[in-house]
């Protein structure tokens, strides 16, 4: 055997062992750094010697494989659902039915019902060969490449005794911590991009289950690898399983390297089942995975077979669904937060109460309409619910607890003036939120706008953080972004904790920002609804702030993806005298208010009115670079082929389905070289 092949095998074996130690046993024996080094080495060797790359190599876990269209696969054994029960009585009925069928020495297995996406994995000779979603129960999608990135799913089995071919089913989920991490990161980025609170909540992941299913549908398995999904396996299917019962087979599967939950229990009476339900009703909130119930299964396969199935579900198992977590508590106060864009968010301040493992003190009330609909009043007892959403919400008022004192408080009257600056609030037609229009004088708005201006994706003045901004604002040194450029060292030195060195740094950072390209300046000045992408588009379409500031709504609407709301906001922004004054001060300071010469010469409108679907892998440019070139030349990228598509730009490995569709619709298919010629 070649030395290289041997080395690849050795590294693969060691890496899988470490993966197992880390993700299945939670007991790592080497550092992340050492692990990464080994993995890098493996990837390098496989790249140089692709003939030795195996489908079960640990390098598959970092992703990279693109699946254009998920293949539909028929399940060998249909994937059924379970009938639900909601109370003790129904669980007792289930037990009763089983006894009546003549099974008296029954054993049950109680498992938690994980809230994610179910998956069926096929192993042949100890190697993961296919991973298919539930789909409609008969047929599902082949998402093997994506599933291989989930570290706790073995690509190759350990030990001995597994059948040559079998299926194992389970639930892929996003751990709660990972869900919160992604949402927090998303929030930071969206704040930087200038979205307001309402839009952020709209764009964030809704709950861990949705997030899991969205992630698994990604075409690029690298994107899946970046989100740390996990998986519990809970059922084996096949001809030659080692035992005649469910529980014992799962214990065996654990030895083969599968992640089997330690929380399952084998019991032999309905009372023990009820004890399990009671225990987990509370305890489940401390797990890092969302659960929405318990699954109760008859253990013996022989009994299962005897009991059989109804049209939709097995008679040998049921799901018991936990009640949504609700508590009631008292509404002490409604406070109002003012965001950077002036949007007002009402917040319910509650008498602290324990709910689903955390103390809840506050809940969002969203906007005036919601408050009115709930008719929630100060002093009311309210029901608070925490669904999969993590952020608690008020679902109703407990009117039976509304006494004469609360009654006398009268309906909640929404504030009419800004709690921060006293300005009268406005609410535009069709908008759910109230706004404080005092952009230039309302402290959270002023500070928020400056924070946005200096943020990394905008002007990237990292020597100026939120605290210093608050300090400068407090000292009356800054009231808007133009004031930054007039800061003097002697003023800075008067501030607390501001030494010579930090003052120099700060001023140097501000000075350097004068070189930031126009498209980022346009994003940084904080026109409402203008995120990074829109700013880029506007910069390239209008080329200078002068041209943009003179554009009419009609002209703006001609730019792709600019709708009426954005067009109106832009026109309003530039017609405001205060904005005009700030912009002319910034211009005097030498900020970039037009595209650089290089950018101008690059850009063209050669691809104007042309839409492209870019698909596959390219050799001269990355896919993102190609998309950028299309935009720079006035073209538009779209995701799927339709009769309106001008060209399909096909790289290597483009999916056959897409090719077929393009041919059917008569959309021209061009190569990378042909494309380069178009823009030269
Ligand atoms: S057993 C014949 N066990 O719940 C059905 N399912 O409606 C076999 N689920 O689609 C399913 N945790 O996605 C089983 N411990 C568990 C489960 C579980 C979650 C999901 C699964 C299934 C749905 C049942």
XYZ file of N, CA and C in Angstrom, residues 30-177:
444
model
N -7.613 15.719 22.924
C -6.581 16.614 22.378
C -7.180 18.009 22.246
N -6.310 19.009 22.026
C -6.814 20.386 21.926
C -7.432 20.619 20.545
N -8.259 21.647 20.451
C -8.870 22.000 19.166
C -7.782 22.297 18.146
N -6.723 22.935 18.630
C -5.632 23.319 17.736
C -4.994 22.082 17.098
N -4.686 21.100 17.947
C -4.067 19.879 17.416
C -4.994 19.198 16.413
N -6.290 19.187 16.769
C -7.276 18.570 15.884
C -7.279 19.261 14.517
N -7.329 20.602 14.556
C -7.379 21.359 13.301
C -6.145 21.105 12.443
N -5.003 21.008 13.092
C -3.750 20.756 12.353
C -3.827 19.419 11.612
N -4.299 18.392 12.332
C -4.399 17.070 11.718
C -5.365 17.079 10.545
N -6.482 17.787 10.752
C -7.503 17.840 9.708
C -6.955 18.561 8.465
N -6.238 19.648 8.713
C -5.638 20.393 7.598
C -4.715 19.486 6.789
N -3.928 18.708 7.526
C -2.981 17.787 6.900
C -3.727 16.774 6.020
N -4.825 16.240 6.573
C -5.612 15.259 5.824
C -6.171 15.887 4.545
N -6.711 17.107 4.690
C -7.320 17.764 3.531
C -6.260 18.008 2.453
N -5.068 18.393 2.909
C -3.981 18.658 1.955
C -3.630 17.369 1.197
N -3.458 16.275 1.939
C -3.089 15.008 1.291
C -4.164 14.555 0.304
N -5.424 14.721 0.714
C -6.510 14.272 -0.172
C -6.606 15.124 -1.427
N -6.239 16.395 -1.273
C -6.278 17.279 -2.431
C -5.199 16.869 -3.425
N -4.038 16.542 -2.882
C -2.928 16.143 -3.750
C -3.143 14.750 -4.351
N -3.891 13.921 -3.610
C -4.107 12.539 -4.071
C -5.584 12.192 -4.037
N -6.351 12.824 -4.919
C -7.808 12.635 -4.857
C -8.222 11.173 -5.036
N -7.323 10.356 -5.582
C -7.685 8.943 -5.776
C -7.890 8.237 -4.432
N -7.375 8.827 -3.330
C -7.530 8.182 -2.022
C -8.637 8.817 -1.174
N -9.387 9.755 -1.757
C -10.448 10.411 -0.978
C -11.642 9.479 -0.845
N -12.041 9.198 0.396
C -13.166 8.285 0.615
C -14.415 9.044 1.057
N -15.567 8.473 0.758
C -16.832 9.111 1.120
C -17.005 9.252 2.622
N -16.297 8.416 3.400
C -16.457 8.512 4.848
C -15.246 9.190 5.496
N -14.499 9.956 4.705
C -13.350 10.664 5.284
C -13.825 11.785 6.207
N -13.151 12.004 7.347
C -13.547 13.093 8.251
C -13.472 14.459 7.575
N -12.775 14.555 6.445
C -12.717 15.848 5.759
C -14.082 16.227 5.181
N -14.950 15.245 5.014
C -16.303 15.532 4.504
C -17.088 16.414 5.485
N -16.638 16.415 6.730
C -17.382 17.135 7.760
C -17.259 18.649 7.663
N -16.235 19.130 6.949
C -16.121 20.584 6.842
C -17.001 21.122 5.724
N -17.595 20.231 4.962
C -18.522 20.670 3.926
C -17.780 21.152 2.696
N -18.532 21.706 1.758
C -17.921 22.193 0.537
C -18.662 21.624 -0.659
N -19.247 20.449 -0.465
C -19.990 19.863 -1.578
C -21.304 20.622 -1.785
N -21.568 20.937 -3.038
C -22.788 21.685 -3.338
C -23.819 20.705 -3.903
N -25.018 20.704 -3.357
C -26.077 19.888 -3.943
C -27.039 20.835 -4.635
N -27.116 20.721 -5.946
C -27.968 21.644 -6.698
C -29.428 21.402 -6.377
N -29.810 20.150 -6.530
C -31.197 19.827 -6.242
C -31.189 18.518 -5.481
N -31.894 18.467 -4.352
C -31.852 17.243 -3.564
C -32.647 16.153 -4.275
N -32.013 15.005 -4.392
C -32.642 13.883 -5.092
C -33.774 13.326 -4.233
N -34.880 12.991 -4.856
C -35.976 12.413 -4.089
C -35.760 10.894 -3.985
N -35.883 10.378 -2.771
C -35.595 8.953 -2.553
C -36.794 8.299 -1.871
N -37.171 7.115 -2.347
C -38.299 6.417 -1.726
C -37.784 5.685 -0.483
N -38.519 5.835 0.627
C -38.090 5.156 1.854
C -38.342 3.653 1.743
N -37.381 2.879 2.216
C -37.562 1.436 2.220
C -38.685 1.073 3.195
N -38.674 1.694 4.372
C -39.761 1.556 5.346
C -40.357 2.949 5.482
N -41.682 3.110 5.281
C -42.236 4.473 5.344
C -41.929 5.138 6.689
N -41.822 6.479 6.672
C -41.567 7.194 7.928
C -42.887 7.722 8.447
N -43.423 7.059 9.445
C -44.748 7.403 9.937
C -44.672 8.459 11.026
N -45.849 8.975 11.379
C -45.847 9.894 12.521
C -46.510 9.185 13.695
N -46.601 9.876 14.799
C -47.162 9.255 15.998
C -48.485 9.909 16.331
N -49.379 9.163 16.964
C -50.598 9.836 17.409
C -50.293 10.525 18.738
N -50.884 11.690 18.874
C -50.573 12.521 20.044
C -51.551 12.321 21.181
N -51.052 12.436 22.399
C -51.922 12.462 23.574
C -51.533 13.670 24.389
N -52.490 14.168 25.158
C -52.225 15.422 25.857
C -52.405 15.329 27.365
N -52.890 14.181 27.846
C -53.052 14.090 29.299
C -52.872 12.662 29.801
N -52.850 12.568 31.126
C -52.627 11.303 31.801
C -53.631 10.241 31.356
N -54.889 10.652 31.256
C -55.956 9.725 30.900
C -55.674 9.034 29.577
N -55.224 9.820 28.605
C -54.968 9.252 27.280
C -53.785 8.287 27.298
N -52.843 8.546 28.190
C -51.704 7.623 28.306
C -52.187 6.312 28.934
N -53.064 6.436 29.925
C -53.629 5.222 30.546
C -54.448 4.420 29.523
N -55.169 5.136 28.664
C -55.945 4.455 27.613
C -55.036 3.647 26.693
N -53.884 4.229 26.371
C -52.915 3.554 25.493
C -52.477 2.235 26.138
N -52.129 2.312 27.403
C -51.683 1.114 28.134
C -52.805 0.068 28.157
N -54.016 0.568 28.383
C -55.200 -0.295 28.432
C -55.389 -1.057 27.117
N -55.269 -0.320 26.000
C -55.444 -0.928 24.676
C -54.438 -2.051 24.459
N -53.229 -1.826 24.931
C -52.184 -2.828 24.724
C -52.466 -4.087 25.540
N -52.915 -3.872 26.768
C -53.281 -5.043 27.591
C -54.432 -5.811 26.957
N -55.408 -5.033 26.464
C -56.589 -5.678 25.868
C -56.208 -6.514 24.657
N -55.124 -6.110 23.993
C -54.667 -6.889 22.834
C -54.007 -8.187 23.285
N -53.921 -8.362 24.591
C -53.409 -9.627 25.110
C -51.952 -9.587 25.531
N -51.355 -8.386 25.533
C -49.954 -8.304 25.955
C -49.932 -7.879 27.420
N -49.449 -8.737 28.285
C -49.517 -8.384 29.702
C -48.133 -8.170 30.313
N -47.131 -8.801 29.729
C -45.787 -8.637 30.303
C -45.021 -7.548 29.546
N -45.784 -6.477 29.202
C -45.177 -5.464 28.347
C -44.073 -4.677 29.036
N -43.112 -4.277 28.224
C -42.111 -3.311 28.673
C -42.288 -2.092 27.771
N -42.155 -0.906 28.374
C -42.214 0.312 27.568
C -40.869 1.013 27.614
N -40.590 1.740 26.538
C -39.415 2.607 26.576
C -39.924 4.044 26.476
N -39.515 4.865 27.438
C -39.881 6.284 27.402
C -38.679 7.066 26.885
N -38.945 7.906 25.899
C -37.869 8.741 25.351
C -38.375 10.161 25.252
N -37.470 11.099 25.247
C -37.903 12.477 25.029
C -38.217 12.655 23.552
N -39.171 13.527 23.290
C -39.507 13.816 21.899
C -38.774 15.097 21.511
N -37.739 14.934 20.731
C -36.882 16.058 20.361
C -37.537 16.851 19.246
N -37.413 18.164 19.325
C -38.098 19.009 18.367
C -37.122 19.477 17.289
N -37.046 18.712 16.231
C -36.121 19.064 15.148
C -36.644 18.534 13.838
N -35.774 17.919 13.074
C -36.139 17.393 11.759
C -35.770 15.915 11.749
N -36.733 15.043 11.386
C -36.371 13.628 11.463
C -35.566 13.206 10.240
N -34.719 12.225 10.454
C -33.774 11.817 9.418
C -33.637 10.302 9.425
N -33.428 9.732 8.266
C -33.189 8.298 8.188
C -31.805 8.074 7.576
N -30.944 7.383 8.315
C -29.569 7.170 7.854
C -29.399 5.717 7.435
N -28.780 5.488 6.296
C -28.512 4.108 5.878
C -27.020 3.833 5.966
N -26.682 2.718 6.619
C -25.286 2.298 6.723
C -25.101 0.988 5.974
N -24.091 0.937 5.129
C -23.761 -0.303 4.439
C -22.318 -0.633 4.780
N -22.092 -1.833 5.265
C -20.762 -2.269 5.722
C -20.109 -1.234 6.638
N -20.921 -0.693 7.523
C -20.376 0.219 8.533
C -20.111 1.621 8.043
N -20.551 1.935 6.805
C -20.279 3.266 6.276
C -21.596 3.991 5.992
N -21.650 5.264 6.385
C -22.865 6.046 6.101
C -22.953 6.261 4.597
N -24.034 5.767 3.982
C -24.132 5.935 2.533
C -25.247 6.889 2.117
N -26.243 7.045 2.983
C -27.344 7.920 2.570
C -28.073 8.489 3.786
N -28.477 9.753 3.659
C -29.276 10.395 4.703
C -30.471 11.046 4.018
N -31.666 10.644 4.429
C -32.870 11.111 3.739
C -33.850 11.727 4.745
N -34.456 12.847 4.354
C -35.438 13.494 5.233
C -36.753 12.719 5.205
N -37.658 13.082 6.107
C -38.930 12.378 6.162
C -39.762 12.626 4.906
N -39.745 13.878 4.437
C -40.555 14.238 3.267
C -42.026 13.999 3.552
N -42.713 13.300 2.637
C -44.138 13.043 2.891
C -44.323 11.689 3.584
N -43.233 11.102 4.050
C -43.320 9.806 4.729
C -43.020 8.652 3.793
N -43.368 8.850 2.506
C -43.100 7.824 1.489
C -41.767 8.088 0.813
N -41.589 9.377 0.458
C -40.367 9.793 -0.231
C -39.787 11.007 0.475
N -38.458 11.066 0.546
C -37.830 12.234 1.166
C -36.676 12.730 0.321
N -35.984 13.759 0.809
C -34.857 14.326 0.063
C -33.543 13.723 0.539
N -32.669 13.443 -0.419
C -31.338 12.944 -0.089
C -30.454 14.133 0.299
N -30.139 14.239 1.594
C -29.321 15.370 2.049
C -28.002 14.862 2.654
N -27.486 13.794 2.054
C -26.291 13.141 2.612
C -25.124 14.105 2.840
N -24.810 14.928 1.833
C -23.630 15.804 1.963
C -23.793 16.719 3.173
N -24.993 17.233 3.375
C -25.226 18.130 4.508
C -25.129 17.391 5.833
N -25.671 16.183 5.867
C -25.692 15.424 7.123
C -24.278 15.000 7.543
N -23.424 14.783 6.537
C -22.050 14.375 6.867
C -21.302 15.442 7.667
N -21.782 16.680 7.623
C -21.086 17.734 8.375
C -21.469 17.719 9.855
N -22.461 16.923 10.231
C -22.877 16.889 11.641
C -21.943 15.952 12.406
N -21.201 16.549 13.317
C -20.069 15.834 13.900
C -20.450 14.610 14.725
N -21.638 14.602 15.321
C -21.957 13.460 16.177
C -22.541 12.290 15.384
N -22.699 12.457 14.075
C -23.178 11.338 13.253
C -21.973 10.589 12.696
N -21.802 9.309 13.044
C -20.614 8.601 12.575
C -20.647 8.374 11.062
N -19.516 8.633 10.415
C -19.412 8.363 8.985
C -19.027 6.899 8.803
N -18.376 6.376 9.830
C -17.891 5.006 9.804
C -18.164 4.447 11.198
N -18.660 3.222 11.266
C -19.031 2.702 12.583
C -17.854 2.108 13.329
N -17.995 2.068 14.654
C -16.961 1.489 15.514
C -17.412 0.081 15.893
N -16.528 -0.667 16.510
C -16.896 -1.951 17.085
C -17.318 -2.968 16.039
N -18.064 -3.978 16.501
C -18.466 -5.056 15.589
C -19.930 -5.384 15.843
N -20.443 -6.279 15.046
C -21.779 -6.803 15.319
C -22.900 -6.038 14.642
N -22.563 -5.010 13.866
C -23.663 -4.314 13.175
C -24.015 -5.061 11.897
N -25.295 -5.033 11.511
C -25.697 -5.721 10.279
C -24.998 -5.099 9.064
N -24.867 -5.872 7.985
C -24.218 -5.359 6.775
C -24.939 -4.122 6.257
N -26.262 -4.174 6.382
C -27.039 -3.019 5.919
C -28.180 -2.766 6.898
N -28.350 -1.523 7.320
C -29.487 -1.186 8.187
C -29.762 0.308 8.122
N -30.942 0.680 8.644
C -31.274 2.097 8.743
C -31.350 2.468 10.210
N -30.991 3.695 10.497
C -31.182 4.191 11.862
C -31.815 5.565 11.723
N -32.838 5.801 12.545
C -33.565 7.070 12.416
C -33.441 7.901 13.675
N -33.542 9.176 13.500
C -33.405 10.051 14.655
C -33.801 11.464 14.309
N -33.443 12.349 15.176
C -33.854 13.743 15.036
C -32.625 14.642 14.991
N -32.512 15.422 13.933
C -31.443 16.420 13.873
C -31.994 17.699 14.480
N -31.207 18.335 15.321
C -31.708 19.551 15.975
C -30.609 20.586 16.102
N -31.031 21.810 16.361
C -30.059 22.860 16.639
C -30.068 23.091 18.150
N -28.925 22.896 18.804
C -28.891 23.130 20.250
C -29.333 24.563 20.574
N -29.989 24.725 21.721
C -30.507 26.054 22.071
C -29.398 27.098 22.097
N -28.233 26.687 22.625
C -27.116 27.642 22.728
C -26.684 28.111 21.340
